[in-house]
mmCIF file of C-alpha atoms in Angstrom:
data_model
loop_
_atom_site.group_PDB
_atom_site.id
_atom_site.type_symbol
_atom_site.label_atom_id
_atom_site.label_comp_id
_atom_site.label_asym_id
_atom_site.label_seq_id
_atom_site.Cartn_x
_atom_site.Cartn_y
_atom_site.Cartn_z
ATOM 1 C CA MET A 1 17.562 89.036 59.436
ATOM 2 C CA GLU A 2 14.894 88.183 57.753
ATOM 3 C CA ARG A 3 13.998 89.663 54.400
ATOM 4 C CA ALA A 4 10.184 89.012 55.091
ATOM 5 C CA HIS A 5 10.543 90.819 58.232
ATOM 6 C CA CYS A 6 12.226 93.806 56.901
ATOM 7 C CA ILE A 7 9.602 93.867 53.803
ATOM 8 C CA GLU A 8 6.792 93.475 56.421
ATOM 9 C CA VAL A 9 8.591 96.416 58.556
ATOM 10 C CA ILE A 10 8.232 98.595 55.812
ATOM 11 C CA TYR A 11 5.223 97.285 53.794
ATOM 12 C CA PRO A 12 2.247 99.878 55.301
ATOM 13 C CA GLU A 13 4.437 102.874 53.645
ATOM 14 C CA LEU A 14 4.711 100.974 50.640
ATOM 15 C CA GLU A 15 1.173 101.670 49.765
ATOM 16 C CA GLU A 16 2.274 104.992 48.519
ATOM 17 C CA ALA A 17 4.846 104.495 46.485
ATOM 18 C CA LEU A 18 5.599 102.499 43.326
ATOM 19 C CA VAL A 19 7.378 99.208 43.707
ATOM 20 C CA VAL A 20 9.432 96.893 41.566
ATOM 21 C CA THR A 21 10.377 93.412 42.763
ATOM 22 C CA ILE A 22 12.266 90.751 41.182
ATOM 23 C CA MET A 23 11.735 87.681 40.558
ATOM 24 C CA GLY A 24 11.573 85.071 43.067
ATOM 25 C CA ALA A 25 11.311 84.801 47.046
ATOM 26 C CA SER A 26 11.017 89.175 47.058
ATOM 27 C CA ALA A 27 8.661 88.709 44.510
ATOM 28 C CA GLN A 28 6.472 86.142 46.940
ATOM 29 C CA GLU A 29 6.857 87.584 50.223
ATOM 30 C CA LEU A 30 5.567 91.132 49.449
ATOM 31 C CA TYR A 31 2.899 89.502 47.163
ATOM 32 C CA ASN A 32 1.795 86.784 51.115
ATOM 33 C CA LEU A 33 1.444 90.226 52.849
ATOM 34 C CA GLY A 34 -1.116 91.742 50.103
ATOM 35 C CA HIS A 35 -0.746 92.104 46.478
ATOM 36 C CA ARG A 36 -1.743 95.728 46.310
ATOM 37 C CA GLU A 37 -2.051 97.278 42.767
ATOM 38 C CA ASN A 38 1.041 99.797 42.861
ATOM 39 C CA PHE A 39 2.948 96.432 42.902
ATOM 40 C CA PHE A 40 5.183 95.119 39.971
ATOM 41 C CA TYR A 41 6.726 91.733 40.025
ATOM 42 C CA LEU A 42 9.808 91.422 37.508
ATOM 43 C CA GLN A 43 9.613 87.359 37.523
ATOM 44 C CA HIS A 44 11.932 87.001 34.869
ATOM 45 C CA ALA A 45 14.603 89.582 33.091
ATOM 46 C CA MET A 46 17.146 88.936 36.151
ATOM 47 C CA GLY A 47 18.872 92.315 36.917
ATOM 48 C CA LEU A 48 16.384 95.122 35.415
ATOM 49 C CA ALA A 49 14.461 95.726 37.833
ATOM 50 C CA SER A 50 16.936 99.576 38.499
ATOM 51 C CA SER A 51 16.460 100.088 35.259
ATOM 52 C CA ILE A 52 12.121 100.062 35.367
ATOM 53 C CA GLY A 53 12.890 101.765 38.589
ATOM 54 C CA LEU A 54 14.412 104.163 36.931
ATOM 55 C CA GLY A 55 12.464 105.135 34.099
ATOM 56 C CA LEU A 56 8.674 105.578 35.992
ATOM 57 C CA ALA A 57 11.151 107.995 38.557
ATOM 58 C CA LEU A 58 12.931 110.134 35.555
ATOM 59 C CA HIS A 59 8.738 110.061 33.817
ATOM 60 C CA LEU A 60 7.316 110.549 37.269
ATOM 61 C CA PRO A 61 8.964 113.220 39.216
ATOM 62 C CA ASP A 62 5.725 112.938 41.887
ATOM 63 C CA GLU A 63 6.299 109.838 42.392
ATOM 64 C CA ARG A 64 7.667 108.107 45.077
ATOM 65 C CA VAL A 65 9.620 104.489 43.382
ATOM 66 C CA VAL A 66 10.551 101.348 45.902
ATOM 67 C CA VAL A 67 13.224 98.919 44.331
ATOM 68 C CA PHE A 68 13.563 95.028 45.978
ATOM 69 C CA ASP A 69 16.362 94.205 44.186
ATOM 70 C CA GLY A 70 18.955 91.305 45.500
ATOM 71 C CA ASP A 71 22.899 90.804 45.475
ATOM 72 C CA GLY A 72 22.387 88.344 42.088
ATOM 73 C CA SER A 73 20.077 90.090 40.451
ATOM 74 C CA VAL A 74 22.160 93.732 40.510
ATOM 75 C CA LEU A 75 25.478 91.242 39.972
ATOM 76 C CA MET A 76 24.326 90.596 36.386
ATOM 77 C CA ASN A 77 22.808 94.383 35.088
ATOM 78 C CA LEU A 78 26.202 96.603 37.792
ATOM 79 C CA GLY A 79 25.780 99.181 34.644
ATOM 80 C CA THR A 80 22.815 99.815 36.241
ATOM 81 C CA PHE A 81 24.218 102.261 40.025
ATOM 82 C CA ALA A 82 26.290 104.260 37.282
ATOM 83 C CA THR A 83 23.431 104.534 35.206
ATOM 84 C CA LEU A 84 21.442 105.637 38.705
ATOM 85 C CA ALA A 85 24.737 108.021 39.490
ATOM 86 C CA ARG A 86 24.241 110.205 37.134
ATOM 87 C CA TYR A 87 20.160 110.989 36.625
ATOM 88 C CA ARG A 88 19.632 110.297 40.518
ATOM 89 C CA PRO A 89 16.458 111.282 40.496
ATOM 90 C CA ASP A 90 15.181 112.349 43.928
ATOM 91 C CA ASN A 91 11.863 110.018 44.300
ATOM 92 C CA LEU A 92 14.287 106.242 44.109
ATOM 93 C CA ILE A 93 14.970 104.492 46.510
ATOM 94 C CA HIS A 94 16.651 101.277 45.511
ATOM 95 C CA ILE A 95 16.702 98.431 48.346
ATOM 96 C CA VAL A 96 19.462 96.006 47.844
ATOM 97 C CA PHE A 97 18.372 92.407 49.551
ATOM 98 C CA ASP A 98 21.732 90.802 50.157
ATOM 99 C CA ASN A 99 21.533 87.470 51.590
ATOM 100 C CA GLY A 100 24.952 85.795 49.439
ATOM 101 C CA SER A 101 23.119 83.376 47.568
ATOM 102 C CA LEU A 102 21.004 82.353 44.963
ATOM 103 C CA LEU A 103 19.000 81.215 46.352
ATOM 104 C CA SER A 104 15.525 80.722 44.091
ATOM 105 C CA THR A 105 17.929 79.215 41.837
ATOM 106 C CA GLY A 106 18.651 76.295 44.594
ATOM 107 C CA GLY A 107 21.305 78.252 47.242
ATOM 108 C CA PHE A 108 24.503 78.616 44.841
ATOM 109 C CA GLU A 109 26.234 80.940 47.189
ATOM 110 C CA SER A 110 27.201 84.697 45.369
ATOM 111 C CA HIS A 111 30.095 86.427 44.723
ATOM 112 C CA THR A 112 28.745 88.808 48.051
ATOM 113 C CA THR A 113 29.471 85.408 50.515
ATOM 114 C CA SER A 114 31.393 85.796 53.046
ATOM 115 C CA GLY A 115 32.280 89.560 52.280
ATOM 116 C CA ILE A 116 33.797 89.244 49.939
ATOM 117 C CA THR A 117 32.631 91.993 47.719
ATOM 118 C CA ASP A 118 30.645 94.900 49.087
ATOM 119 C CA LEU A 119 27.756 96.017 46.496
ATOM 120 C CA ALA A 120 27.349 98.821 48.923
ATOM 121 C CA ALA A 121 30.784 100.465 48.012
ATOM 122 C CA MET A 122 30.266 100.299 45.052
ATOM 123 C CA ALA A 123 27.256 101.485 44.988
ATOM 124 C CA ARG A 124 29.023 104.659 46.506
ATOM 125 C CA GLY A 125 31.675 103.989 43.803
ATOM 126 C CA ALA A 126 29.590 104.170 41.363
ATOM 127 C CA GLY A 127 28.163 108.349 43.334
ATOM 128 C CA ILE A 128 25.210 107.437 44.036
ATOM 129 C CA PRO A 129 24.772 110.002 46.546
ATOM 130 C CA HIS A 130 22.947 108.215 49.495
ATOM 131 C CA VAL A 131 24.617 104.608 50.758
ATOM 132 C CA ILE A 132 23.441 102.537 53.728
ATOM 133 C CA THR A 133 24.631 98.656 54.493
ATOM 134 C CA ILE A 134 21.645 97.451 57.596
ATOM 135 C CA ASP A 135 21.743 94.462 59.900
ATOM 136 C CA SER A 136 19.257 94.456 61.729
ATOM 137 C CA THR A 137 15.573 94.766 60.958
ATOM 138 C CA LEU A 138 14.913 97.755 63.406
ATOM 139 C CA ARG A 139 16.880 99.529 61.143
ATOM 140 C CA PHE A 140 15.909 98.943 58.217
ATOM 141 C CA GLY A 141 12.630 100.590 59.064
ATOM 142 C CA GLU A 142 14.703 103.810 60.077
ATOM 143 C CA ALA A 143 16.553 103.940 56.973
ATOM 144 C CA TYR A 144 13.580 102.899 54.787
ATOM 145 C CA VAL A 145 12.284 106.488 56.730
ATOM 146 C CA GLU A 146 15.519 108.301 55.846
ATOM 147 C CA ALA A 147 15.896 107.446 52.803
ATOM 148 C CA VAL A 148 12.244 108.696 52.159
ATOM 149 C CA GLU A 149 13.238 111.719 54.126
ATOM 150 C CA ARG A 150 16.690 112.966 52.670
ATOM 151 C CA ARG A 151 14.227 112.922 48.951
ATOM 152 C CA GLU A 152 17.548 111.780 47.306
ATOM 153 C CA LEU A 153 18.324 109.188 45.115
ATOM 154 C CA SER A 154 19.377 105.530 48.086
ATOM 155 C CA VAL A 155 20.537 102.685 48.170
ATOM 156 C CA ILE A 156 20.372 100.138 51.214
ATOM 157 C CA VAL A 157 21.448 97.356 51.051
ATOM 158 C CA ALA A 158 20.195 94.681 53.614
ATOM 159 C CA LYS A 159 22.534 91.784 54.673
ATOM 160 C CA VAL A 160 19.464 89.141 54.732
ATOM 161 C CA ASP A 161 19.151 85.549 55.808
ATOM 162 C CA ALA A 162 19.326 82.976 52.791
ATOM 163 C CA VAL A 163 15.736 82.230 53.194
ATOM 164 C CA GLY A 164 12.777 82.207 51.904
ATOM 165 C CA PRO A 165 8.962 81.411 51.521
ATOM 166 C CA ASP A 166 7.524 77.762 51.886
ATOM 167 C CA ASP A 167 5.408 77.603 48.483
ATOM 168 C CA TYR A 168 6.016 80.254 45.381
ATOM 169 C CA GLY A 169 2.733 80.945 43.907
ATOM 170 C CA MET A 170 0.443 84.176 42.760
ATOM 171 C CA ASP A 171 -2.982 84.464 41.164
ATOM 172 C CA LEU A 172 -1.721 86.871 38.899
ATOM 173 C CA HIS A 173 -0.805 86.754 35.405
ATOM 174 C CA LEU A 174 2.083 88.110 34.526
ATOM 175 C CA SER A 175 1.114 90.602 31.747
ATOM 176 C CA GLU A 176 -2.492 90.771 33.961
ATOM 177 C CA ASN A 177 0.447 92.659 36.517
ATOM 178 C CA ALA A 178 1.628 94.329 33.834
ATOM 179 C CA PHE A 179 -1.771 96.075 32.471
ATOM 180 C CA ARG A 180 -3.414 97.328 36.183
ATOM 181 C CA PHE A 181 -0.092 98.535 36.901
ATOM 182 C CA ALA A 182 -0.200 100.690 33.996
ATOM 183 C CA ARG A 183 -3.415 101.342 34.584
ATOM 184 C CA HIS A 184 -3.387 102.197 37.816
ATOM 185 C CA ILE A 185 -0.565 104.946 37.974
ATOM 186 C CA ARG A 186 -2.884 106.251 35.133
ATOM 187 C CA GLU A 187 -5.466 106.635 37.626
ATOM 188 C CA ARG A 188 -2.927 108.093 40.199
ATOM 189 C CA LYS A 189 -1.509 110.495 37.578
ATOM 190 C CA LEU A 190 -5.586 111.289 37.097
ATOM 191 C CA SER A 191 -6.171 111.803 41.403
ATOM 192 C CA ARG A 192 -3.513 114.086 41.432
ATOM 193 C CA GLY A 193 -4.669 116.334 38.544
ATOM 194 C CA ALA A 194 -7.693 116.757 40.466
ATOM 195 C CA THR A 195 -6.006 117.420 43.495
ATOM 196 C CA ALA A 196 -4.020 120.133 41.853
ATOM 197 C CA GLY A 197 -7.091 121.101 39.428
ATOM 198 C CA MET B 1 32.578 107.751 4.224
ATOM 199 C CA THR B 2 31.237 109.740 6.602
ATOM 200 C CA VAL B 3 27.900 110.128 8.766
ATOM 201 C CA SER B 4 25.114 111.869 6.652
ATOM 202 C CA TYR B 5 24.505 115.618 9.213
ATOM 203 C CA GLU B 6 21.630 116.027 7.067
ATOM 204 C CA ASN B 7 19.735 112.609 7.465
ATOM 205 C CA SER B 8 20.339 112.405 10.967
ATOM 206 C CA LYS B 9 18.683 115.277 11.132
ATOM 207 C CA THR B 10 15.718 114.070 9.654
ATOM 208 C CA ILE B 11 15.214 111.242 11.352
ATOM 209 C CA PHE B 12 15.561 113.127 14.310
ATOM 210 C CA ALA B 13 12.066 115.193 12.883
ATOM 211 C CA GLY B 14 10.963 112.553 12.410
ATOM 212 C CA ILE B 15 10.823 111.072 16.168
ATOM 213 C CA LYS B 16 9.501 113.761 17.380
ATOM 214 C CA ALA B 17 7.163 114.712 14.795
ATOM 215 C CA ALA B 18 5.944 110.791 16.084
ATOM 216 C CA GLY B 19 5.201 112.353 19.507
ATOM 217 C CA ILE B 20 8.286 111.023 21.130
ATOM 218 C CA ARG B 21 10.020 113.382 23.776
ATOM 219 C CA SER B 22 12.122 110.311 26.178
ATOM 220 C CA ILE B 23 15.103 108.332 23.932
ATOM 221 C CA SER B 24 17.492 105.955 25.927
ATOM 222 C CA ALA B 25 20.466 105.338 24.099
ATOM 223 C CA LEU B 26 24.233 104.338 24.111
ATOM 224 C CA PRO B 27 25.772 105.731 21.733
ATOM 225 C CA GLU B 28 28.266 105.345 18.525
ATOM 226 C CA THR B 29 29.138 106.520 15.700
ATOM 227 C CA TRP B 30 26.267 106.398 13.681
ATOM 228 C CA LEU B 31 24.357 107.362 16.398
ATOM 229 C CA GLY B 32 26.590 110.014 17.766
ATOM 230 C CA PRO B 33 24.658 113.239 15.279
ATOM 231 C CA LEU B 34 21.441 112.264 16.176
ATOM 232 C CA LEU B 35 21.856 111.863 19.768
ATOM 233 C CA GLN B 36 23.650 115.195 20.586
ATOM 234 C CA ARG B 37 20.254 116.728 18.777
ATOM 235 C CA ALA B 38 18.612 115.217 21.043
ATOM 236 C CA GLU B 39 20.865 115.707 23.805
ATOM 237 C CA ASP B 40 20.917 119.821 22.710
ATOM 238 C CA ASP B 41 17.009 119.343 22.680
ATOM 239 C CA ALA B 42 15.200 121.047 25.765
ATOM 240 C CA ASP B 43 11.828 119.200 24.842
ATOM 241 C CA VAL B 44 13.365 115.173 24.565
ATOM 242 C CA HIS B 45 14.321 113.220 27.548
ATOM 243 C CA LEU B 46 17.555 111.596 26.539
ATOM 244 C CA ILE B 47 18.486 108.782 28.821
ATOM 245 C CA GLN B 48 21.773 107.074 28.580
ATOM 246 C CA VAL B 49 22.491 103.565 29.194
ATOM 247 C CA ALA B 50 26.205 101.437 30.356
ATOM 248 C CA LYS B 51 24.375 98.279 28.541
ATOM 249 C CA GLU B 52 21.304 97.937 25.894
ATOM 250 C CA GLU B 53 19.625 95.828 27.832
ATOM 251 C CA GLU B 54 18.894 98.245 30.629
ATOM 252 C CA ALA B 55 17.082 101.026 28.375
ATOM 253 C CA ILE B 56 14.650 97.227 28.180
ATOM 254 C CA GLY B 57 13.759 98.403 31.789
ATOM 255 C CA ILE B 58 13.754 101.763 31.331
ATOM 256 C CA ALA B 59 11.221 101.893 28.552
ATOM 257 C CA ALA B 60 9.480 99.259 30.364
ATOM 258 C CA GLY B 61 9.259 102.018 32.984
ATOM 259 C CA ALA B 62 8.167 105.089 30.950
ATOM 260 C CA HIS B 63 5.442 102.888 29.230
ATOM 261 C CA PHE B 64 4.108 102.348 32.990
ATOM 262 C CA ALA B 65 4.034 106.238 33.570
ATOM 263 C CA GLY B 66 2.376 106.109 30.245
ATOM 264 C CA GLU B 67 5.251 107.877 28.030
ATOM 265 C CA ARG B 68 6.203 107.929 24.972
ATOM 266 C CA HIS B 69 8.965 106.084 24.355
ATOM 267 C CA LEU B 70 12.004 105.099 21.818
ATOM 268 C CA LEU B 71 15.041 103.391 22.010
ATOM 269 C CA LEU B 72 18.280 103.656 20.066
ATOM 270 C CA MET B 73 20.552 100.905 19.718
ATOM 271 C CA GLN B 74 23.874 99.209 17.811
ATOM 272 C CA ASN B 75 23.029 95.238 16.064
ATOM 273 C CA HIS B 76 25.542 94.072 18.456
ATOM 274 C CA GLY B 77 23.551 96.706 21.660
ATOM 275 C CA PHE B 78 20.726 93.935 20.543
ATOM 276 C CA LEU B 79 21.737 91.196 20.155
ATOM 277 C CA ALA B 80 23.017 92.049 23.595
ATOM 278 C CA ALA B 81 19.583 93.069 25.508
ATOM 279 C CA ILE B 82 17.690 89.884 24.072
ATOM 280 C CA ASN B 83 16.888 88.422 27.290
ATOM 281 C CA GLY B 84 15.171 91.778 29.041
ATOM 282 C CA ILE B 85 13.154 91.825 25.313
ATOM 283 C CA VAL B 86 12.519 88.412 25.852
ATOM 284 C CA SER B 87 11.722 88.181 29.654
ATOM 285 C CA LEU B 88 10.219 91.902 29.866
ATOM 286 C CA ALA B 89 9.246 93.227 27.090
ATOM 287 C CA GLN B 90 7.993 89.936 25.689
ATOM 288 C CA LEU B 91 7.052 87.988 27.807
ATOM 289 C CA TYR B 92 4.431 91.396 29.691
ATOM 290 C CA SER B 93 3.230 92.712 26.386
ATOM 291 C CA ILE B 94 5.486 95.823 26.909
ATOM 292 C CA PRO B 95 6.063 97.532 24.004
ATOM 293 C CA LEU B 96 9.338 98.704 22.005
ATOM 294 C CA CYS B 97 9.972 101.303 19.806
ATOM 295 C CA MET B 98 14.135 100.584 18.792
ATOM 296 C CA LEU B 99 15.541 102.320 15.767
ATOM 297 C CA ILE B 100 18.719 99.715 15.626
ATOM 298 C CA ALA B 101 22.096 101.320 13.441
ATOM 299 C CA LEU B 102 22.580 98.109 10.893
ATOM 300 C CA ARG B 103 26.311 97.722 10.839
ATOM 301 C CA GLY B 104 28.284 95.031 9.454
ATOM 302 C CA HIS B 105 25.998 94.247 6.467
ATOM 303 C CA TRP B 106 26.191 95.906 2.828
ATOM 304 C CA GLY B 107 28.844 97.286 2.081
ATOM 305 C CA GLU B 108 31.238 96.809 5.402
ATOM 306 C CA PRO B 109 34.620 97.872 5.680
ATOM 307 C CA TYR B 110 35.564 96.670 9.607
ATOM 308 C CA PRO B 111 35.400 92.733 9.872
ATOM 309 C CA TRP B 112 34.673 93.004 13.190
ATOM 310 C CA HIS B 113 30.735 94.082 12.605
ATOM 311 C CA THR B 114 30.512 92.026 11.017
ATOM 312 C CA ARG B 115 29.242 88.943 11.771
ATOM 313 C CA GLY B 116 26.657 90.872 13.670
ATOM 314 C CA GLY B 117 25.707 92.008 10.700
ATOM 315 C CA ILE B 118 25.229 89.378 8.712
ATOM 316 C CA VAL B 119 23.034 87.426 11.703
ATOM 317 C CA THR B 120 20.644 89.985 12.862
ATOM 318 C CA GLU B 121 17.804 90.176 10.764
ATOM 319 C CA GLY B 122 17.433 85.686 11.362
ATOM 320 C CA VAL B 123 17.437 87.344 15.019
ATOM 321 C CA LEU B 124 14.829 89.514 14.303
ATOM 322 C CA ARG B 125 13.198 86.599 12.106
ATOM 323 C CA ALA B 126 13.943 83.872 15.565
ATOM 324 C CA LEU B 127 12.378 86.191 17.940
ATOM 325 C CA GLY B 128 9.320 86.980 15.828
ATOM 326 C CA ILE B 129 9.850 90.445 16.029
ATOM 327 C CA PRO B 130 8.891 92.776 12.676
ATOM 328 C CA PHE B 131 11.282 95.001 11.035
ATOM 329 C CA GLU B 132 12.000 96.492 8.172
ATOM 330 C CA TYR B 133 15.237 99.024 6.807
ATOM 331 C CA ALA B 134 15.458 101.971 6.561
ATOM 332 C CA ARG B 135 16.562 102.799 3.191
ATOM 333 C CA ASP B 136 15.263 106.184 1.704
ATOM 334 C CA PRO B 137 15.100 109.658 4.023
ATOM 335 C CA GLN B 138 12.196 111.028 2.129
ATOM 336 C CA MET B 139 10.730 107.636 3.870
ATOM 337 C CA VAL B 140 12.001 107.667 7.195
ATOM 338 C CA GLY B 141 9.901 109.168 9.914
ATOM 339 C CA ARG B 142 6.902 107.621 8.608
ATOM 340 C CA GLN B 143 8.925 104.633 8.788
ATOM 341 C CA ILE B 144 9.032 105.988 12.284
ATOM 342 C CA ARG B 145 5.825 106.722 13.357
ATOM 343 C CA GLU B 146 4.910 103.620 11.454
ATOM 344 C CA ALA B 147 6.752 101.134 14.107
ATOM 345 C CA TYR B 148 6.059 103.276 17.277
ATOM 346 C CA THR B 149 2.245 102.442 15.882
ATOM 347 C CA LEU B 150 2.500 98.705 15.330
ATOM 348 C CA SER B 151 4.204 98.270 18.756
ATOM 349 C CA GLN B 152 1.836 100.254 21.186
ATOM 350 C CA SER B 153 -1.157 98.413 19.149
ATOM 351 C CA SER B 154 0.731 94.927 19.058
ATOM 352 C CA LEU B 155 2.603 95.223 22.175
ATOM 353 C CA SER B 156 5.683 93.973 21.440
ATOM 354 C CA PRO B 157 8.792 94.848 20.046
ATOM 355 C CA VAL B 158 8.965 96.635 16.740
ATOM 356 C CA ALA B 159 12.708 97.504 15.063
ATOM 357 C CA LEU B 160 13.981 99.730 12.090
ATOM 358 C CA LEU B 161 16.754 99.199 10.654
ATOM 359 C CA LEU B 162 19.188 102.165 9.682
ATOM 360 C CA THR B 163 20.877 101.078 6.644
ATOM 361 C CA ARG B 164 23.785 102.378 5.312
ATOM 362 C CA ASP B 165 22.080 104.356 2.866
ATOM 363 C CA LEU B 166 20.613 106.238 4.765
ATOM 364 C CA MET B 167 23.986 106.869 7.639
ATOM 365 C CA GLU B 168 26.654 107.547 5.770
ATOM 366 C CA ASP B 169 26.770 109.763 2.591
#
């Protein structure tokens, strides 16, 4: 299964969420489907996408937050599983695309290659309430919808092939992305307030 | 030497007077009484991390969410968080208001704290992070407020170093 196809399957659902993605292929594949103001691309600081997601989810309980992580990135911040589990926001879905490879930096094998390290088991051991491992695109879409419906902190480990896009590039400056993402969240808050009022 | 209960109370009052209701932290000795207050205060959202670099991500999320957020850490935790500070906060123009317990500096009896204490100021300078030393309980509330204001107006990390004069009786 390819990560690009997984992202494509849930892309329509992402409109109502706040999405934080790691650098490299994941960011590019999401961007290639069409940038939206509710997407934040963390192009560096490997490991921190889920921490940003936690900060969003805890302070915006009315929003759904979706994080795209990778095996290489999550291995740089394994403590995140324990911190997520401790505060367990029910509006956070943490998707780990596990391709067993540091693909965006030259394709070296990561520690999860050949089933040596089981990230889902680590997430479960940390105390994440709902953890599932997926290896087909159809099941991935179902698992995402199920995680949304469960309304509890979920980790989806998606075993994907170590392939990425042919070209990289975005017409979006890093700070511009941050400013627009924050502004979009402010506007969503205002429109929610107006609806509630 | 014991951690100053009175000054911890003053610092916490300063944090609240600055309108801050969200704090990320990793517990350490000097910050203990302060964190206890944060934990006991129903108006304050305290998020404890496993490693300080996580707090940089959480602070970014809080900033995007429009929340007034403060980071509490030891200087060794600051040293452990540098990639996040550089490649998330500074790269994306995200403000960080950091209160950093300055262990291993003037009067430090424990050898294991000293290297980190000696290099902290130099590292802050190298990163271009504006900083002040907090020594006087009369001044610390104002210093917290001003640190927060500068972090927001400059969209960058700002550090207030909590010294032994302030943190120990």
